[in-house]
Short mmCIF file of C-alpha atoms and ligand atoms in Angstrom, two decimals:
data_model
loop_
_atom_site.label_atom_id
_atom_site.label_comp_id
_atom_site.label_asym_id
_atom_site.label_seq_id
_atom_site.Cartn_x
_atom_site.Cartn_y
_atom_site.Cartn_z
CA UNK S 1 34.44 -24.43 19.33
CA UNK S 2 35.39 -21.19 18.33
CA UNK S 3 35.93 -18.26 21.20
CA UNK S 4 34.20 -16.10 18.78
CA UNK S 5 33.84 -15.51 14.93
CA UNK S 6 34.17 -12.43 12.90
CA UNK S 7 30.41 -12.31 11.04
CA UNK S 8 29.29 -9.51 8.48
CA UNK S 9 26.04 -8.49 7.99
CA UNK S 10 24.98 -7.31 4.69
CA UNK S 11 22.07 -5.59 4.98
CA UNK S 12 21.38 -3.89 8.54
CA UNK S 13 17.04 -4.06 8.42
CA UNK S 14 14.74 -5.59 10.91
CA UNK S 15 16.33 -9.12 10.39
CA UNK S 16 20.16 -7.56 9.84
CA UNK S 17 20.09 -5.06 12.50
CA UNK S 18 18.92 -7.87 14.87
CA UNK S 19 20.97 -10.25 13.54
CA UNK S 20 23.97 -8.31 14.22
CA UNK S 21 22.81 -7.03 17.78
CA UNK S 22 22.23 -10.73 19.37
CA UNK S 23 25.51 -12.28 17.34
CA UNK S 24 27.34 -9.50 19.12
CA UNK S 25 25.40 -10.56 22.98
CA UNK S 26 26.71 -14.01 21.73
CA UNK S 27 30.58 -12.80 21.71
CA UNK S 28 30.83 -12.62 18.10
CA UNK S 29 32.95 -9.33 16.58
CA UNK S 30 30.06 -7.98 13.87
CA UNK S 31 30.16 -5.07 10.79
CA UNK S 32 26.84 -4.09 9.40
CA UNK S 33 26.98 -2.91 6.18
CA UNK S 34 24.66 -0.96 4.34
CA UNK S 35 23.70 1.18 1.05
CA UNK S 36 22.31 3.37 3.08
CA UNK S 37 24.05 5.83 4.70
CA UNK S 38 21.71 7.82 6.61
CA UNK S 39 20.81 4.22 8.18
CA UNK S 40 24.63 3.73 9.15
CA UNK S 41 24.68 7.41 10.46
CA UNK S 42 21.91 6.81 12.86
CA UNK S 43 23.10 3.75 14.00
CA UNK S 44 26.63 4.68 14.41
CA UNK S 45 25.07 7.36 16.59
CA UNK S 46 23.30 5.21 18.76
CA UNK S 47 19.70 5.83 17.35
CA UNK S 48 18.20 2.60 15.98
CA UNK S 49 16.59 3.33 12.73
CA UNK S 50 13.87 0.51 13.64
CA UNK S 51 11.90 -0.32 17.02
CA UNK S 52 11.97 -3.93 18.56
CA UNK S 53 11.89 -4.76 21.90
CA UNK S 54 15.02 -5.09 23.63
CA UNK S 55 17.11 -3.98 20.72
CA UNK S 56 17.88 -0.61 22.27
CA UNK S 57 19.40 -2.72 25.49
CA UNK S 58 21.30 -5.46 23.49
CA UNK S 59 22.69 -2.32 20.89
CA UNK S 60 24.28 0.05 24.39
CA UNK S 61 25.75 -3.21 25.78
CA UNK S 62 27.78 -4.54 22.50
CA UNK S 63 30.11 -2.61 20.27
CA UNK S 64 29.67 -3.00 16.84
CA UNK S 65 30.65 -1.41 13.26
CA UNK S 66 28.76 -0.20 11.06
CA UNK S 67 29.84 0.95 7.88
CA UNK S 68 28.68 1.41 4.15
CA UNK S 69 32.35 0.07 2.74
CA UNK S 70 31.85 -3.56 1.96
CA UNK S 71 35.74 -3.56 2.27
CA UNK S 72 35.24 -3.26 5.98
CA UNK S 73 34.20 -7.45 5.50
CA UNK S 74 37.46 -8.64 4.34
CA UNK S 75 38.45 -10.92 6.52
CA UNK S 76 35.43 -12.09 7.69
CA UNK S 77 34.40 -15.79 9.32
CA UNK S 78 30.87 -15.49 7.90
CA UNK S 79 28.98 -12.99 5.76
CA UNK S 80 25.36 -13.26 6.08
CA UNK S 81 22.92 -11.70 3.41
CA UNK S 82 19.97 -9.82 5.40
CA UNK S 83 19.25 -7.29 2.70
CA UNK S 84 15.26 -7.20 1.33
CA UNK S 85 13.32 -8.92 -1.24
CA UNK S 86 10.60 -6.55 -1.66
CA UNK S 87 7.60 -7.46 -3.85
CA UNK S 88 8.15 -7.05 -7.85
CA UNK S 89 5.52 -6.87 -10.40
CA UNK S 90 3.94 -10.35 -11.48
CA UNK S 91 3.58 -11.53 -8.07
CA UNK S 92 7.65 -12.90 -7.25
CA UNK S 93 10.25 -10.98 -5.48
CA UNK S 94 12.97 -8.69 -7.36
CA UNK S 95 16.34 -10.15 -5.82
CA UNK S 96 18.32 -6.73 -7.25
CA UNK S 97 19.73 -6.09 -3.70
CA UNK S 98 21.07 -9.56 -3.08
CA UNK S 99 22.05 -9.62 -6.50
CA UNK S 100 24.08 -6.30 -5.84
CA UNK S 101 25.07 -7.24 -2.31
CA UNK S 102 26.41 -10.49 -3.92
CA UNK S 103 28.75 -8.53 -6.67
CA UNK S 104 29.95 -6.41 -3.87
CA UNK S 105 30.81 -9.40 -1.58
CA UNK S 106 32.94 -11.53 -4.70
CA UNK S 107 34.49 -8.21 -4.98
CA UNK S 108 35.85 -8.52 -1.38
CA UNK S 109 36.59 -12.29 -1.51
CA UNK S 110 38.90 -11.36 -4.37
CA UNK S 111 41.20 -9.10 -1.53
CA UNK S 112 40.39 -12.00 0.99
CA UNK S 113 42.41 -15.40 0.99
CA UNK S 114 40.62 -17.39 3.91
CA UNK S 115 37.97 -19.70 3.41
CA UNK S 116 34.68 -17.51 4.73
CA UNK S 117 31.10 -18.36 4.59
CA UNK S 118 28.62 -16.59 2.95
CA UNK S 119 24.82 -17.11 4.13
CA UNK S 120 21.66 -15.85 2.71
CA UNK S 121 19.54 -15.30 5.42
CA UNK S 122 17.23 -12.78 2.67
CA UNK S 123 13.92 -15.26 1.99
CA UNK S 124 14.04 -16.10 -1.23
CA UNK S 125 12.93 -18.51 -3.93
CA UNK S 126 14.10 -22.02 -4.12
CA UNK S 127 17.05 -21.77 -6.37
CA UNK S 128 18.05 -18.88 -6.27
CA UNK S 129 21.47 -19.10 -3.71
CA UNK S 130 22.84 -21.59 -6.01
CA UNK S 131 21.46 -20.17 -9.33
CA UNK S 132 22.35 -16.46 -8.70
CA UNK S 133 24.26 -15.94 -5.60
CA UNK S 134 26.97 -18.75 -6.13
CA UNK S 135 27.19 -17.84 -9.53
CA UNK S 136 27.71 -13.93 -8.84
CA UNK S 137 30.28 -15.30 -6.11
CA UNK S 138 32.16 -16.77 -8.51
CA UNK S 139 33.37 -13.86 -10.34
CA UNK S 140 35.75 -13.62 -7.72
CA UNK S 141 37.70 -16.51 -9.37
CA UNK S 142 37.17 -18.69 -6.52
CA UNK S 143 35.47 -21.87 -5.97
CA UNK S 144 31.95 -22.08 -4.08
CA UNK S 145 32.37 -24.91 -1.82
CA UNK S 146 35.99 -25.13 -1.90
CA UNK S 147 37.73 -21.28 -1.59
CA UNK S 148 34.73 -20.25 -0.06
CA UNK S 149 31.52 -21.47 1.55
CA UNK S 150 27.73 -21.28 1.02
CA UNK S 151 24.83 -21.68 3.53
CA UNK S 152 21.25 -20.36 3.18
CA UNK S 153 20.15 -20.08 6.98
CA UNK S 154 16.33 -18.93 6.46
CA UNK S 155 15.19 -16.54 9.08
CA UNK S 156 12.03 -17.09 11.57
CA UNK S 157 11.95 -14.14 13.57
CA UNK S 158 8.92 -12.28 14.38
CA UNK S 159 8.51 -8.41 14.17
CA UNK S 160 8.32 -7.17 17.60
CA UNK S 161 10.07 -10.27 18.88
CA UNK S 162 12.84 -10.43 16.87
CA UNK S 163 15.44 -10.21 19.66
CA UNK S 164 13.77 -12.74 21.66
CA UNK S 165 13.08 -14.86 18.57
CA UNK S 166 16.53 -14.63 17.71
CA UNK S 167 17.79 -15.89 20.99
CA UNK S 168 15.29 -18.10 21.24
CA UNK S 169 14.69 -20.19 18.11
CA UNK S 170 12.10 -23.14 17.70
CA UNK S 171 14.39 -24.75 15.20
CA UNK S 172 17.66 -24.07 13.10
CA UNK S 173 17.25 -24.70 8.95
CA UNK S 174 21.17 -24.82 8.08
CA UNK S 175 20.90 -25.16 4.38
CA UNK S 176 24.80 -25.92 3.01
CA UNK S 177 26.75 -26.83 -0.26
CA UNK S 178 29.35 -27.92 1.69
CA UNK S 179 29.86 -29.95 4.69
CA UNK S 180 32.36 -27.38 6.19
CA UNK S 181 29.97 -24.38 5.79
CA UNK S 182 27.19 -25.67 7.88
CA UNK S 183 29.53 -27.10 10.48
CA UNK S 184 31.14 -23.33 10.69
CA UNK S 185 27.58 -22.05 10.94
CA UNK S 186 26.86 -24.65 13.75
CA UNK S 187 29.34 -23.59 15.72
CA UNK S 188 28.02 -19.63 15.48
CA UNK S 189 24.85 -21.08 16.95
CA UNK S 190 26.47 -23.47 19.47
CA UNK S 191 24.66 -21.73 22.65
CA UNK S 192 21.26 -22.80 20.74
CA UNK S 193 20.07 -25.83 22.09
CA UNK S 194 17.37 -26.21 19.93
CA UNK S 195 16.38 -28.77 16.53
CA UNK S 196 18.54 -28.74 13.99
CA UNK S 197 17.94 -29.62 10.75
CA UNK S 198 20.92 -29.94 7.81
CA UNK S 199 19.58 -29.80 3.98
CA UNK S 200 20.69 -28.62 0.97
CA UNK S 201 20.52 -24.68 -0.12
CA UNK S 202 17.32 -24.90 -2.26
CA UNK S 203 15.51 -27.01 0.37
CA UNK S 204 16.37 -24.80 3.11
CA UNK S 205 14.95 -21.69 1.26
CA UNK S 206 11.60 -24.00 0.87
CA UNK S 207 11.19 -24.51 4.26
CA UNK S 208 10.86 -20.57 4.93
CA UNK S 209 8.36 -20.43 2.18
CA UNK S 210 6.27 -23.34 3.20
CA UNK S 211 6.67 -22.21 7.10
CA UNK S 212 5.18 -18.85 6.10
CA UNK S 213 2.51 -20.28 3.37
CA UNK S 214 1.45 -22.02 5.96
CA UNK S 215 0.81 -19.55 8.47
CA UNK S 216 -1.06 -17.77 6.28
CA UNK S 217 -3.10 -20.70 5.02
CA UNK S 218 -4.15 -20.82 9.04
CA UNK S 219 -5.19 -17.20 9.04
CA UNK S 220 -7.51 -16.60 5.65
CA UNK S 221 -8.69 -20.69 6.92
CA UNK S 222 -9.95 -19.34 10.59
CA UNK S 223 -11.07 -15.82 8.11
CA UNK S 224 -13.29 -18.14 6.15
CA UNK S 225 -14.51 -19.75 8.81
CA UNK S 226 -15.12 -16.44 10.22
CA UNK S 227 -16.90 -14.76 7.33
CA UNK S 228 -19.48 -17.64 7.72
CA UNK S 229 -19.71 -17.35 11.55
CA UNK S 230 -20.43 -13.47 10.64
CA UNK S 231 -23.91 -14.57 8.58
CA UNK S 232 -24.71 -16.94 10.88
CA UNK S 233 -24.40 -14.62 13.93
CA UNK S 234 -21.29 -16.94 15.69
CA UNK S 235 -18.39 -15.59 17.67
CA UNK S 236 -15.27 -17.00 15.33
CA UNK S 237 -13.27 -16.37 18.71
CA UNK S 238 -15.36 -18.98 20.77
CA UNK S 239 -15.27 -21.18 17.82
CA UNK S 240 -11.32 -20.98 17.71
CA UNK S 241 -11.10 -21.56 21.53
CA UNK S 242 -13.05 -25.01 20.97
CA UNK S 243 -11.22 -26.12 17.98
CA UNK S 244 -7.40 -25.12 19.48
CA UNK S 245 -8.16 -27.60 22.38
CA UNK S 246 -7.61 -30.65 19.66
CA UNK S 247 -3.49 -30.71 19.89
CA UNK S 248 -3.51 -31.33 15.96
CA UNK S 249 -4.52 -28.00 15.02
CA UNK S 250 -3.25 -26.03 17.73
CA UNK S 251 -4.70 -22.21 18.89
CA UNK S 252 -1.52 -20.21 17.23
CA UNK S 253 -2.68 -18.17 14.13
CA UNK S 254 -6.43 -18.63 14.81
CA UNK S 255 -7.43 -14.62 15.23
CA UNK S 256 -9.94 -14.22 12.89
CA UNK S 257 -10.23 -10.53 11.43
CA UNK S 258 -9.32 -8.48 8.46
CA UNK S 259 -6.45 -10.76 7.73
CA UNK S 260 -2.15 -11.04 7.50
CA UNK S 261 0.30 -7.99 6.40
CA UNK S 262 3.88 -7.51 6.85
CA UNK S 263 6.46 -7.61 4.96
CA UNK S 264 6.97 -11.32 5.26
CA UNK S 265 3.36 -13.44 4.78
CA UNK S 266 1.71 -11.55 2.17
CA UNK S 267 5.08 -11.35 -0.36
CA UNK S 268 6.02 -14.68 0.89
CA UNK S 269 3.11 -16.91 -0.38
CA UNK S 270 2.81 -14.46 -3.57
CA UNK S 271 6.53 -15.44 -4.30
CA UNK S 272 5.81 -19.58 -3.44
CA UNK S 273 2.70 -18.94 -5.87
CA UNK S 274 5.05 -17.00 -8.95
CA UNK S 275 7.57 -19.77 -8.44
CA UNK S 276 4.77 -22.71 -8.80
CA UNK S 277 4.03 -21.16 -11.52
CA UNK S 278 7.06 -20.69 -13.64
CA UNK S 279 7.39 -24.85 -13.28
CA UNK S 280 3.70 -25.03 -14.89
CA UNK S 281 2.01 -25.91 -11.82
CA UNK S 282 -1.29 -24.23 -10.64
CA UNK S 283 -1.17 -24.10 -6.79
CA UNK S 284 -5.01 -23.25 -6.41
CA UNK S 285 -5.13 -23.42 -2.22
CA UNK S 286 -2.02 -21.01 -2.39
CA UNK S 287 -3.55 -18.78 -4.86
CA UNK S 288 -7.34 -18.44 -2.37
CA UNK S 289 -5.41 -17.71 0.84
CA UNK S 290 -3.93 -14.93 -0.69
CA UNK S 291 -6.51 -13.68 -2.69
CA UNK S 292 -9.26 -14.26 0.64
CA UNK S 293 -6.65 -12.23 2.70
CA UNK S 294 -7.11 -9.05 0.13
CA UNK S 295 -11.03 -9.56 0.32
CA UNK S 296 -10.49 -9.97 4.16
CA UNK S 297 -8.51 -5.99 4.63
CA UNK S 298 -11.76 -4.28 2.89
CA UNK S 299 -14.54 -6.19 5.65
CA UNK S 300 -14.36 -3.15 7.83
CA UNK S 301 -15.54 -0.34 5.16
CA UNK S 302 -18.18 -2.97 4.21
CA UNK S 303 -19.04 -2.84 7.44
CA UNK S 304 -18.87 0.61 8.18
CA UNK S 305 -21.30 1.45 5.34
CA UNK S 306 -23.91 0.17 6.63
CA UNK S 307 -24.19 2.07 9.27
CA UNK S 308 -22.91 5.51 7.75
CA UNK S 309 -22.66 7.29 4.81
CA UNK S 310 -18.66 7.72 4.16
CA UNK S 311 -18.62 11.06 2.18
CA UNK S 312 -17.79 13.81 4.36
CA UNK S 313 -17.49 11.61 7.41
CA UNK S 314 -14.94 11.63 10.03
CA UNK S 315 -12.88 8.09 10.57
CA UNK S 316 -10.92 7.76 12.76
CA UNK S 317 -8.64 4.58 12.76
CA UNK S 318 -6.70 3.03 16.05
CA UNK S 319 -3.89 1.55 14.71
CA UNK S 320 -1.81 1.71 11.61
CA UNK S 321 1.17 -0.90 12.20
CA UNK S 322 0.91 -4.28 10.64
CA UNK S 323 0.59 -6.07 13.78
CA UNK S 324 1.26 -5.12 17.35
CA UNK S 325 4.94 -4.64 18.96
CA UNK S 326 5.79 -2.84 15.67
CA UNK S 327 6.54 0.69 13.95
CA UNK S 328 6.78 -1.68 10.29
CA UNK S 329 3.64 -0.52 8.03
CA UNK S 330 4.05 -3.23 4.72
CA UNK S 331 1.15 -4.02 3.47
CA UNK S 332 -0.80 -2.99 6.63
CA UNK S 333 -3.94 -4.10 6.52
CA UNK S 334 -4.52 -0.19 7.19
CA UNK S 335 -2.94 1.08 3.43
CA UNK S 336 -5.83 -0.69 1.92
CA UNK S 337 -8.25 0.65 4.70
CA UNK S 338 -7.14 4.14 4.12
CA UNK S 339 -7.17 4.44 0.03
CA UNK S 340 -10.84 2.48 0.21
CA UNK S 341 -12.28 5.53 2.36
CA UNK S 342 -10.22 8.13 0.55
CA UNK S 343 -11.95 7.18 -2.63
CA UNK S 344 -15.42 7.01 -0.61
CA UNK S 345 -14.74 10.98 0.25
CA UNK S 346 -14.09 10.23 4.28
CA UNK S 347 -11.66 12.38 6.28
CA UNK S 348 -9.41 10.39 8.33
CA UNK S 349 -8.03 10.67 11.74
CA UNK S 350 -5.57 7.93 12.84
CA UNK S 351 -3.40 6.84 15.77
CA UNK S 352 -0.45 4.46 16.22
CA UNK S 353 1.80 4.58 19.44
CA UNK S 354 4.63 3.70 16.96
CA UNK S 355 4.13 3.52 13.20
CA UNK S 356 3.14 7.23 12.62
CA UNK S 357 6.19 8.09 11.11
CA UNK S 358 6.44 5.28 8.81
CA UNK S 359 2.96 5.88 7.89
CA UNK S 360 2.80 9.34 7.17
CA UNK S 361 5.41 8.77 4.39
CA UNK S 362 2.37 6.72 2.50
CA UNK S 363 -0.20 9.14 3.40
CA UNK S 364 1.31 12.72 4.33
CA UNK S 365 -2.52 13.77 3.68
CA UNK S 366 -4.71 12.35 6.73
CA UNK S 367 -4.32 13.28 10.36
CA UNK S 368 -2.74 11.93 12.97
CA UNK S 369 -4.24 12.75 16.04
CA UNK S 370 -4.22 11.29 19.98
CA UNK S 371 -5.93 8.20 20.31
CA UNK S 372 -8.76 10.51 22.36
CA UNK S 373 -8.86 12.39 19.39
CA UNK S 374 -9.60 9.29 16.86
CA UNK S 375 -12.35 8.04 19.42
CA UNK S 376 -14.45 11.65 18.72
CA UNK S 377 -14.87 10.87 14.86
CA UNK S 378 -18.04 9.87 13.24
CA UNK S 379 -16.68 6.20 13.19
CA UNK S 380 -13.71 4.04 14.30
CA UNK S 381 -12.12 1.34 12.78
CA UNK S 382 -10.13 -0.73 14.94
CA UNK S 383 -6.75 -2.44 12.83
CA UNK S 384 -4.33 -3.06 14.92
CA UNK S 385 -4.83 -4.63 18.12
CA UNK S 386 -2.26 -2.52 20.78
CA UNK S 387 -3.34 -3.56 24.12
CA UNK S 388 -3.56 0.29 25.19
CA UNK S 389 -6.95 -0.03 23.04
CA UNK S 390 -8.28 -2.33 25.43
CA UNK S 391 -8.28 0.75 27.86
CA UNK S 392 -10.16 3.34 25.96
CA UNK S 393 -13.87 4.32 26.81
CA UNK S 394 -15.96 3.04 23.52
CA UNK S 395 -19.15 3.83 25.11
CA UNK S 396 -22.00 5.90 23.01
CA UNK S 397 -19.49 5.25 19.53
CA UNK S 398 -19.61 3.28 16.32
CA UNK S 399 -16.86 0.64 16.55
CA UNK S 400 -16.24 -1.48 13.38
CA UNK S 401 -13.28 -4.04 15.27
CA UNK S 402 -11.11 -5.71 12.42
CA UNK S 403 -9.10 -7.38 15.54
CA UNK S 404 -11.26 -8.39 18.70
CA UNK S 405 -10.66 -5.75 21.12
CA UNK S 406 -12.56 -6.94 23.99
CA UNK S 407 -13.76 -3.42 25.45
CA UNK S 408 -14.81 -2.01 22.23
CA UNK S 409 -18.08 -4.33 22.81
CA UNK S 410 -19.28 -1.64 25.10
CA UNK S 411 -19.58 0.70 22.17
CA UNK S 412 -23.10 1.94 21.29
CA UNK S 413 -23.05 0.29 17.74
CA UNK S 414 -20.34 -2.54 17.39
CA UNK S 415 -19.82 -4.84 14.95
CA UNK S 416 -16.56 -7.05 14.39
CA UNK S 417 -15.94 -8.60 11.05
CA UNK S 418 -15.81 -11.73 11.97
CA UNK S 419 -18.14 -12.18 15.23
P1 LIG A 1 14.63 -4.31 5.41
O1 LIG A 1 14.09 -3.64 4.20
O2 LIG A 1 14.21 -3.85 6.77
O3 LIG A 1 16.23 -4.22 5.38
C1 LIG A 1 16.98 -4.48 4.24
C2 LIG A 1 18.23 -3.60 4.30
O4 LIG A 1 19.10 -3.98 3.24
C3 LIG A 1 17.94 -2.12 4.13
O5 LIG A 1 18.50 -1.41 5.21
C4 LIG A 1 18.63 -1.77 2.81
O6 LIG A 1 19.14 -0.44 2.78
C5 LIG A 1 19.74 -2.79 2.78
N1 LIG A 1 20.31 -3.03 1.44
C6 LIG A 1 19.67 -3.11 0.24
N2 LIG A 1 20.55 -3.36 -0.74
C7 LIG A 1 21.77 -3.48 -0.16
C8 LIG A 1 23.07 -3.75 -0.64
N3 LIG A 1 23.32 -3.98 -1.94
N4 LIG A 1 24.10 -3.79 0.25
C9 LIG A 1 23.88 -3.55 1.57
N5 LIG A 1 22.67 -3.28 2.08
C10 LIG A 1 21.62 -3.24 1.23
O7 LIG A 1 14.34 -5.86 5.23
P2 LIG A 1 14.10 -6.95 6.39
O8 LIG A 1 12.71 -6.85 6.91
O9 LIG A 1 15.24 -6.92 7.32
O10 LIG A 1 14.14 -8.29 5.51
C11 LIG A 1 15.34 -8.76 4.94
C12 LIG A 1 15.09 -10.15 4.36
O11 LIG A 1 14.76 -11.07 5.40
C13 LIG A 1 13.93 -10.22 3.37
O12 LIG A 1 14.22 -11.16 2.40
C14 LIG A 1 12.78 -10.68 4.23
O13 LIG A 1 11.77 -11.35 3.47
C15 LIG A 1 13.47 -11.64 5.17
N6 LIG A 1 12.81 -11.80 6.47
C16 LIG A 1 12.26 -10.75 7.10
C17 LIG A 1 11.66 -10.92 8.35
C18 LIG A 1 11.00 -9.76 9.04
O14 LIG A 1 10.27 -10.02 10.01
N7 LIG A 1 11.22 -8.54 8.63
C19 LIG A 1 11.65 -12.20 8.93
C20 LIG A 1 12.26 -13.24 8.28
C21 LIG A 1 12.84 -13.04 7.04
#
């Protein structure tokens, strides 16, 4: 066992800027790197350019580098990948930053004469570490799985909890070419006493993509089920509660509402779907959970319409992150909220305790107001559920709840999408 390795991360995001905080608690000696230097700025001043809890505490008790000069890596232990796949037209992924980030890392294993590891952590699809990355590596006149070693080591962190998730792993995926890599990668994670499973590269990048279709599949299932409890006038919660008692299916991912955002579920099953697809194969459940969960964001104007006429009304919306725990707005269920009543001629007044700022670079047009504030418009949509909304005073209001907020059933006109 190692006293501690030198690790890069390329790619300092929610899962890189994590990444490198807990290595760092672990002992390790970390560099972020990034393209962007406003990013390394703030972080080299001690302002984290994304919330998660505990971050802030892990980031004043470690010292780490952060620098946009990939020749800061040379003479790394491990490199790991963390830099985005964000959606691309057609459905996939476009893998131009790990494609970059992979030219700029053969470039430095050129300089470099130790064996290193290099792990993509990014989710991607299955093929693509040893169909793009190794090759790109290569360049560098050195031999994958000899000179230098390859891992994909999916991520499973959580928004919100990433530090905890981090620390605290259900499982380790340790996807290698060579026997070497994973057991250097093993030893990074030796304080982990968790399930570990060892698999080749394009198996390991699977896994994340099943893992999250998956997870989805359970949320537009219990959304289903919950569009039919809504016409039949049954509480989806109460039918959840029953159903999690049998061990098989388990309560996790059961909230029924308007549905999954992020920037992992949503791009995740679009890219497993893409991928299917390229091979020939039509992967029809895939292709409804998705498609349900767009349906599933547009239930609360439905809703709402009934009830009032949206031109020229006031809405005001609690809630703009993805999910609670969060300032990340990807394909928040709000986005599609806010362009539906836009179109219909509403104004909008909307609150988040942390994804304002994020938010207002999609929409620099509606107001953001105090939560007070939101509760005096017309209407109020309720899309993400922060427990601080569980402590508002609904009564005498309209209250369409995309998320089961307990206290907005006091409200003098309520309706939830799916109960
Ligand atoms: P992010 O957009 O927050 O961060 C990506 C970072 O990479 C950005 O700071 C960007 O400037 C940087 N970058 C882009 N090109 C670069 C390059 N050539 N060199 C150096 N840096 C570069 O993304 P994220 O949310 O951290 O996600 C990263 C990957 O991990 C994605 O593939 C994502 O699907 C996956 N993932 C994300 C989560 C999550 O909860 N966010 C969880 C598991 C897996």
């Amino acid at each position: 066992m190692k006293e501690f390795w030198r690790v890069s991360i390329i790619g300092s995001g929610y899962v890189g800027l994590v990444a490198g905080a807990c290595l760092a608690k672990l002992g390790n000696k970390v560099t972020l790197v990034d393209i962007d230097e406003e990013k390394i700025k703030t972080i080299n001043n001690g302002v984290y350019p994304i919330y998660e809890e505990g971050l802030n505490e892990i980031l004043s008790q470690v010292e780490i580098e952060a620098s946009s000069d990939y020749q800061r890596i040379v003479g790394s232990d491990m490199i790991f990948l963390c830099v985005g796949t964000p959606p691309s037209e057609g459905g996939s992924v476009s893998l131009e930053d790990i494609t970059e980030a992979a030219k700029q890392v053969a470039d430095t294993l050129k300089r470099g004469n130790d064996y290193c590891v290099i792990a993509v952590k990014s989710t991607v699809p299955p093929g693509t570490t040893e169909e793009i990355v190794i090759p790109i590596l290569e360049r560098s006149r050195k031999k994958a799985g000899n000179d230098f070693g390859v891992c994909m080591a999916p991520e499973f962190l959580r928004e919100g909890k990433a530090v905890y998730d981090f620390m605290n792993p259900m499982r380790l995926i340790i996807g290698e070419l060579d026997k070497r890599s994973g057991d250097m990668l093993l030893d990074l994670y030796h304080d982990f006493n968790v399930p570990i499973l060892r698999t080749n590269l394009r198996t390991a990048e699977m896994i994340k993509l099943a893992s999250n279709a998956f997870l989805a599949m359970k949320l537009s299932f219990i959304n289903e089920i919950g569009n039919i409890c809504k016409q039949l006038g049954i509480d989806t919660h109460e039918v959840a509660k029953g159903m999690a008692f049998d061990e098989r299916i388990g309560g996790k991912f059961l909230n029924a509402g308007i549905g999954f955002g992020g920037s992992c579920l949503p791009k995740d099953i679009r890219m497993l779907i893409a991928g299917a697809q390229e091979t020939g194969y039509a992967p029809r459940l895939l292709e409804e959970v998705s498609k349900l969960n767009e349906k599933q964001a547009l239930k609360p104007v439905e809703l709402l319409k009934k009830h009032i006429s949206l031109k020229g009304a006031s809405i005001g919306l609690l809630g703009l992150a993805f999910k609670p725990g969060t300032d990340d707005v990807r394909e928040s269920r709000a986005i599609m909220i806010v362009r539906a009543l836009l179109e219909e001629g509403a104004t909008i007044k909307a609150y988040d305790s942390l994804a304002v700022e994020n938010f207002k670079r999609l929409f620099p047009q509606i107001e953001y107001v105090s939560k007070e504030d939101v509760l005096n418009c017309d209407a109020i949509l309720i899309i993400t559920e922060w427990e601080e909304f569980n402590n508002l005073d609904y009564r005498g209001k309209i209250i369409i709840d995309g998320r089961g907020v307990l206290k907005a059933k006091e409200a003098r006109i309520y309706e939830g999408v799916c109960w």
